[in-house]
Coordinates of C-alpha atoms and ligand atoms in Angstrom, one line a residue:
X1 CA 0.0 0.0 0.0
X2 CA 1.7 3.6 -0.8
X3 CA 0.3 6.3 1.0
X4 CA 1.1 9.8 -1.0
X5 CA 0.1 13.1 1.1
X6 CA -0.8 15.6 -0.8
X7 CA -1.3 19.5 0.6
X8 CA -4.9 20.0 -0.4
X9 CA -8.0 18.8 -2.2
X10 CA -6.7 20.1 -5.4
X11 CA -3.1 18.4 -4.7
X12 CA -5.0 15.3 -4.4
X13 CA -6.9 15.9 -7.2
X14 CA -4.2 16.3 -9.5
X15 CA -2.1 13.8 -8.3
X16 CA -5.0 10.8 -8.6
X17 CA -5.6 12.6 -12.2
X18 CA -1.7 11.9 -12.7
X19 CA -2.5 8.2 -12.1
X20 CA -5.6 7.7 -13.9
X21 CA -3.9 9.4 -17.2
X22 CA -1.0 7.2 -16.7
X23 CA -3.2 4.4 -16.7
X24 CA -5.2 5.7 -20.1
X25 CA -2.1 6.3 -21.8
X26 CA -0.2 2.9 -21.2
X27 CA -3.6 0.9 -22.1
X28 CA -5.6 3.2 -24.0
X29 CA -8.1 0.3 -24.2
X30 CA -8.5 0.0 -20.2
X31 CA -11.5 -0.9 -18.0
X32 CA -12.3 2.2 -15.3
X33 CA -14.0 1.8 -12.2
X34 CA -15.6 4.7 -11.5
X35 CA -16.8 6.7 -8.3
X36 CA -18.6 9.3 -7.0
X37 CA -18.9 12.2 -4.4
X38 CA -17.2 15.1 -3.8
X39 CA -13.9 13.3 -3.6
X40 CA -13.4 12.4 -6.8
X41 CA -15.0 15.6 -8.5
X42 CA -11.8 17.0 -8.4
X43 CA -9.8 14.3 -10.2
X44 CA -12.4 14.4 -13.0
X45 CA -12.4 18.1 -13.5
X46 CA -8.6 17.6 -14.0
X47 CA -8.6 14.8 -16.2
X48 CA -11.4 16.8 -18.3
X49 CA -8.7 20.1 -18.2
X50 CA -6.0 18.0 -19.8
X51 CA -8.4 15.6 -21.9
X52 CA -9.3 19.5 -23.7
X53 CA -5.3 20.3 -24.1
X54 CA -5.0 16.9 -26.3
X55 CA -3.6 14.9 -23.9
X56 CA -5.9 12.3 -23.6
X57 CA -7.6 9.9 -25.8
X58 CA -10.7 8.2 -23.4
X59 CA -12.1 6.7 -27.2
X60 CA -11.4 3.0 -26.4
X61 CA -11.9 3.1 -22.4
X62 CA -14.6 1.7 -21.2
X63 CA -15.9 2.3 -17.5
X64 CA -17.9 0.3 -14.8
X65 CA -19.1 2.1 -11.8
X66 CA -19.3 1.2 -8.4
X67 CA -23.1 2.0 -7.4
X68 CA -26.3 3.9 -7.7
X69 CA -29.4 4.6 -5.8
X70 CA -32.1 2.3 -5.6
X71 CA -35.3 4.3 -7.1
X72 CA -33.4 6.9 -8.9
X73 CA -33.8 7.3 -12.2
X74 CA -30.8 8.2 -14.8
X75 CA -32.5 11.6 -15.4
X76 CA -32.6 12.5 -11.8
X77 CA -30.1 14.6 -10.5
X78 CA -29.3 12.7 -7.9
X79 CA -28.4 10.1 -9.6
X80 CA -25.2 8.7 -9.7
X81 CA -25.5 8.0 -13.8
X82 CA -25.9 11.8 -14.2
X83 CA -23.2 12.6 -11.9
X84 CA -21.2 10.8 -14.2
X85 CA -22.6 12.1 -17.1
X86 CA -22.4 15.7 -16.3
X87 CA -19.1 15.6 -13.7
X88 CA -17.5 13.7 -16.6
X89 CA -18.3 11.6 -19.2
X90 CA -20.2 15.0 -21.2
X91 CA -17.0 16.8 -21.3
X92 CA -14.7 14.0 -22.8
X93 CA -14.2 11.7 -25.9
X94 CA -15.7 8.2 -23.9
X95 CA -18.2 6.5 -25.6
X96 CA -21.2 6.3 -23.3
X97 CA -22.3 3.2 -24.6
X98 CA -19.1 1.5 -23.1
X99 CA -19.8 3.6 -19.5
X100 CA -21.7 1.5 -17.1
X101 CA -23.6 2.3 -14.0
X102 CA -26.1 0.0 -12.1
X103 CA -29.5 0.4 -12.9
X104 CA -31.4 2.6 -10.3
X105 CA -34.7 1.3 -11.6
X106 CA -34.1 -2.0 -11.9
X107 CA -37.3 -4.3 -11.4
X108 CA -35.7 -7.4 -10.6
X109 CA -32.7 -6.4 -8.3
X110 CA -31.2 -9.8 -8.0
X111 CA -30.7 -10.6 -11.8
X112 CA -29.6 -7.2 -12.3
X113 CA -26.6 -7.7 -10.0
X114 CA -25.6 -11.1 -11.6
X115 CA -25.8 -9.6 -15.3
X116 CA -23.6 -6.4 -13.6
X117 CA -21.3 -9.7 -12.3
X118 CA -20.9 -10.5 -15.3
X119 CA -20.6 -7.2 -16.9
X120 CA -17.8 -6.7 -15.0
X121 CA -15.7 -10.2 -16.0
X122 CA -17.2 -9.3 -20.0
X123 CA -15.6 -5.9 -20.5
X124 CA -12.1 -8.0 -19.3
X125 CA -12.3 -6.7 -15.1
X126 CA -11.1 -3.5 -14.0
X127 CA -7.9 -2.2 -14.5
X128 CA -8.1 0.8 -11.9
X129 CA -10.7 1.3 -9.4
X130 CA -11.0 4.7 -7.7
X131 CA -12.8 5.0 -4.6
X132 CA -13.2 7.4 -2.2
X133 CA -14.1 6.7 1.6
X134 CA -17.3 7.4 3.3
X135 CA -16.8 8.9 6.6
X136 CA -18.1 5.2 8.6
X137 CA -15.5 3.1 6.5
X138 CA -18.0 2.4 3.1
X139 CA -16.6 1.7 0.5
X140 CA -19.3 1.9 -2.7
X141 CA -22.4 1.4 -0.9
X142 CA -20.9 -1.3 1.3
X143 CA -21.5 -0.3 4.8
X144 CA -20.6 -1.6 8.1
X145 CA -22.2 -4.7 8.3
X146 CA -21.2 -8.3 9.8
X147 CA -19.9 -10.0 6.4
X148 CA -18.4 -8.7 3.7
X149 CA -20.8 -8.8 1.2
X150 CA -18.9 -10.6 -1.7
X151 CA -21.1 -9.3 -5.4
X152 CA -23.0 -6.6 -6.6
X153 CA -25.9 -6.7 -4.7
X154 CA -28.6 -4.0 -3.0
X155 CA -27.9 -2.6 0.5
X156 CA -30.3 -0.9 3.2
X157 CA -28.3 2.8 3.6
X158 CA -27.2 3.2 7.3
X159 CA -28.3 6.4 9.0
X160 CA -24.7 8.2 8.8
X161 CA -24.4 7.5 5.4
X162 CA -28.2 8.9 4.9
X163 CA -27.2 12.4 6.9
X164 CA -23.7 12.6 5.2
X165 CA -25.5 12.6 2.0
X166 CA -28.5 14.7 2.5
X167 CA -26.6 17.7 1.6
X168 CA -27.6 16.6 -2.1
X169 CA -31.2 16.3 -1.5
X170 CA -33.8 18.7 -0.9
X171 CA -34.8 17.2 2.3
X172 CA -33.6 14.2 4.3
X173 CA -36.8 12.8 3.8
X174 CA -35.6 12.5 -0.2
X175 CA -32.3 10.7 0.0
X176 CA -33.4 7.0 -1.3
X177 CA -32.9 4.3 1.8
X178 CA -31.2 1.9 -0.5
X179 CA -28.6 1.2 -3.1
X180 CA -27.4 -1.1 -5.6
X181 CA -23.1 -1.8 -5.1
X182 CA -20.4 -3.3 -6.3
X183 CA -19.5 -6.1 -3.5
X184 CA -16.1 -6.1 -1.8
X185 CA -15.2 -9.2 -4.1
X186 CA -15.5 -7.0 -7.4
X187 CA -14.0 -4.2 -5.9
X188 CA -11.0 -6.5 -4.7
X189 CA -10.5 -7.9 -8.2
X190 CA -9.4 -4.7 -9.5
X191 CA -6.0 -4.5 -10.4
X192 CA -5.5 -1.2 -8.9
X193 CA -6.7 0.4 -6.7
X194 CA -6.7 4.2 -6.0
X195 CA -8.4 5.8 -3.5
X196 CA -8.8 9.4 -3.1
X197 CA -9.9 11.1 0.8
X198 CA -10.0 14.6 1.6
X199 CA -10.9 16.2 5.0
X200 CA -10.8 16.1 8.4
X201 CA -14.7 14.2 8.8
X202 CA -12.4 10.9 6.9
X203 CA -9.6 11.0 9.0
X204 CA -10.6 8.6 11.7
X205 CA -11.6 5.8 9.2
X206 CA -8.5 6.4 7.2
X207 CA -6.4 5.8 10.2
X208 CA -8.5 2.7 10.7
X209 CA -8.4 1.7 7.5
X210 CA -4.7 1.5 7.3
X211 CA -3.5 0.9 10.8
X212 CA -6.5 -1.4 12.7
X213 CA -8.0 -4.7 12.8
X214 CA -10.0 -6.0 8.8
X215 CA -13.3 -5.7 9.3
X216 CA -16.6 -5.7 7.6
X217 CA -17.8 -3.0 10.6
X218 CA -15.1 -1.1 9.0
X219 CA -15.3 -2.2 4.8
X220 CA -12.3 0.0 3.9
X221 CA -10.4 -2.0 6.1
X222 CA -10.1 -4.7 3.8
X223 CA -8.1 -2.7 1.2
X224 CA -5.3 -3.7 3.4
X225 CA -5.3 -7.1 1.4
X226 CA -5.1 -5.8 -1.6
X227 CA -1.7 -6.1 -3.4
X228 CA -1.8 -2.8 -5.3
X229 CA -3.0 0.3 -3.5
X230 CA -2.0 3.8 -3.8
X231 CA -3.7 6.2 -1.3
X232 CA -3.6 9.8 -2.0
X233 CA -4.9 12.0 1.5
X234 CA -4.4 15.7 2.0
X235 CA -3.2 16.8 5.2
X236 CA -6.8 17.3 6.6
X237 CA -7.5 13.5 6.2
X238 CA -3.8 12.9 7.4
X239 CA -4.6 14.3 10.4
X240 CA -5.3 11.7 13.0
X241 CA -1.8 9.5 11.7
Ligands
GLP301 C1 -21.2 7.9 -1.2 C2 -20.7 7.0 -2.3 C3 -19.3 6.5 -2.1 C4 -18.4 7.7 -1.8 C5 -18.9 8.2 -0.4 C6 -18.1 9.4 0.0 O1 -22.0 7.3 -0.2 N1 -21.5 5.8 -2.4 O2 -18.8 5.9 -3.3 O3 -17.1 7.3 -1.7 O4 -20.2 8.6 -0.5 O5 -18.6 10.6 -0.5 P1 -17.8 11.9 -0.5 O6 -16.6 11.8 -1.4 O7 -18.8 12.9 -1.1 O8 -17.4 12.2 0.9

């Protein structure tokens, strides 16, 4: 695992944008897993600055992301697919029919996260996964729970997570109670892994994350088996090593 400090949120922005371009540029073909949140905003908003200077071709990538709100539809702007859309995939050469993000809407939850299974091993697994960390340890939507859930499959939203991410809703009341999420297992297979965690609210579960016990009350935790990890925290999220 390399842990890379950088001073600020746009440090750490540019610095996981540094990764992901090296990435794009040595496999111009690669598989992306993708993430949302206000971590990795900054990363894409960099990746979009150079991607407009012609130094990036995204043409052949293709992209997987980790999760989306169950009951949200693509159009809603909430949604994690529009996030995508309009945080990234609008501003640069991907072809959206190669950009995957579970279906929201989907009527029948458990074939939809076998066929995203299987997604995943069809477009050849991924060859970078960026995640950022929420501030109780989840990682996608996989929170704190008693097993490490293994696929894609739908979770019940803990409180925390439900109050850290009101801010995007209207009301409380709005933000949807559960999600569809990659499992630890898929996010585990990636080949890399780069996570991205700004701020002083993530600094506890970083600390826990690198230094304490694995655990599936703590799902970052388990990054700690993972044989290619790079880590990029500014100071703020630093703080509590
Ligand atoms: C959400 C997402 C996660 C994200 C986390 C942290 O719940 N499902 O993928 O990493 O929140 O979000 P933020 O980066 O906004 O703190």
């Amino acid at each position: 695992m390399i842990i890379c400090k950088a001073k600020d949120y746009t440090d750490m922005s540019r610095k996981a944008a540094n990764i992901i371009s090296a990435q794009v540029i040595m496999k111009p073909n690669c598989v992306l897993g993708l993430a949302t949140g206000s971590s990795p905003m900054g990363t894409y908003k960099q990746l979009i600055d150079w991607f407009k200077k012609g130094d990036l071709d995204f043409s052949k990538v293709s992209s997987v992301n980790l999760d989306e709100y169950r009951g949200l539809a693509p159009e809603h702007e909430q949604s994690y697919r529009y996030f995508m859309n309009t945080n990234f995939f609008d501003h640069i050469n991907i072809d959206k029919s190669r950009t995957h993000v579970p279906d929201g809407l989907a009527s029948d939850v458990e074939k939809f996260c076998r066929d995203y299974d299987k997604l995943i091993e069809e477009v050849g697994g991924v060859d970078l996964q960026l995640l950022g960390l929420g501030r109780n340890g989840h990682i996608g939507f996989n929170e704190p729970s008693d097993v490490f859930a293994r696929d894609t499959h739908c979770v019940d939203l803990t409180p925390s997570t439900i109050e850290a991410n009101k801010r995007f809703f209207e009301s409380e009341e709005d933000v949807p109670r559960q999600a569809l999420t990659m499992g630890i297992r898929n996010i585990m297979m990636a080949k890399k892994i780069l996570v991205v965690v700004s701020g002083e609210d993530k600094a506890e579960a970083l600390k826990e994350a690198i230094y304490g016990p694995i655990t599936p009350q703590l799902p970052c935790s388990v990054l700690q088996l993972h044989p290619d990890v790079v880590i990029i925290a500014d100071e703020a999220a630093l703080s509590k090593m």
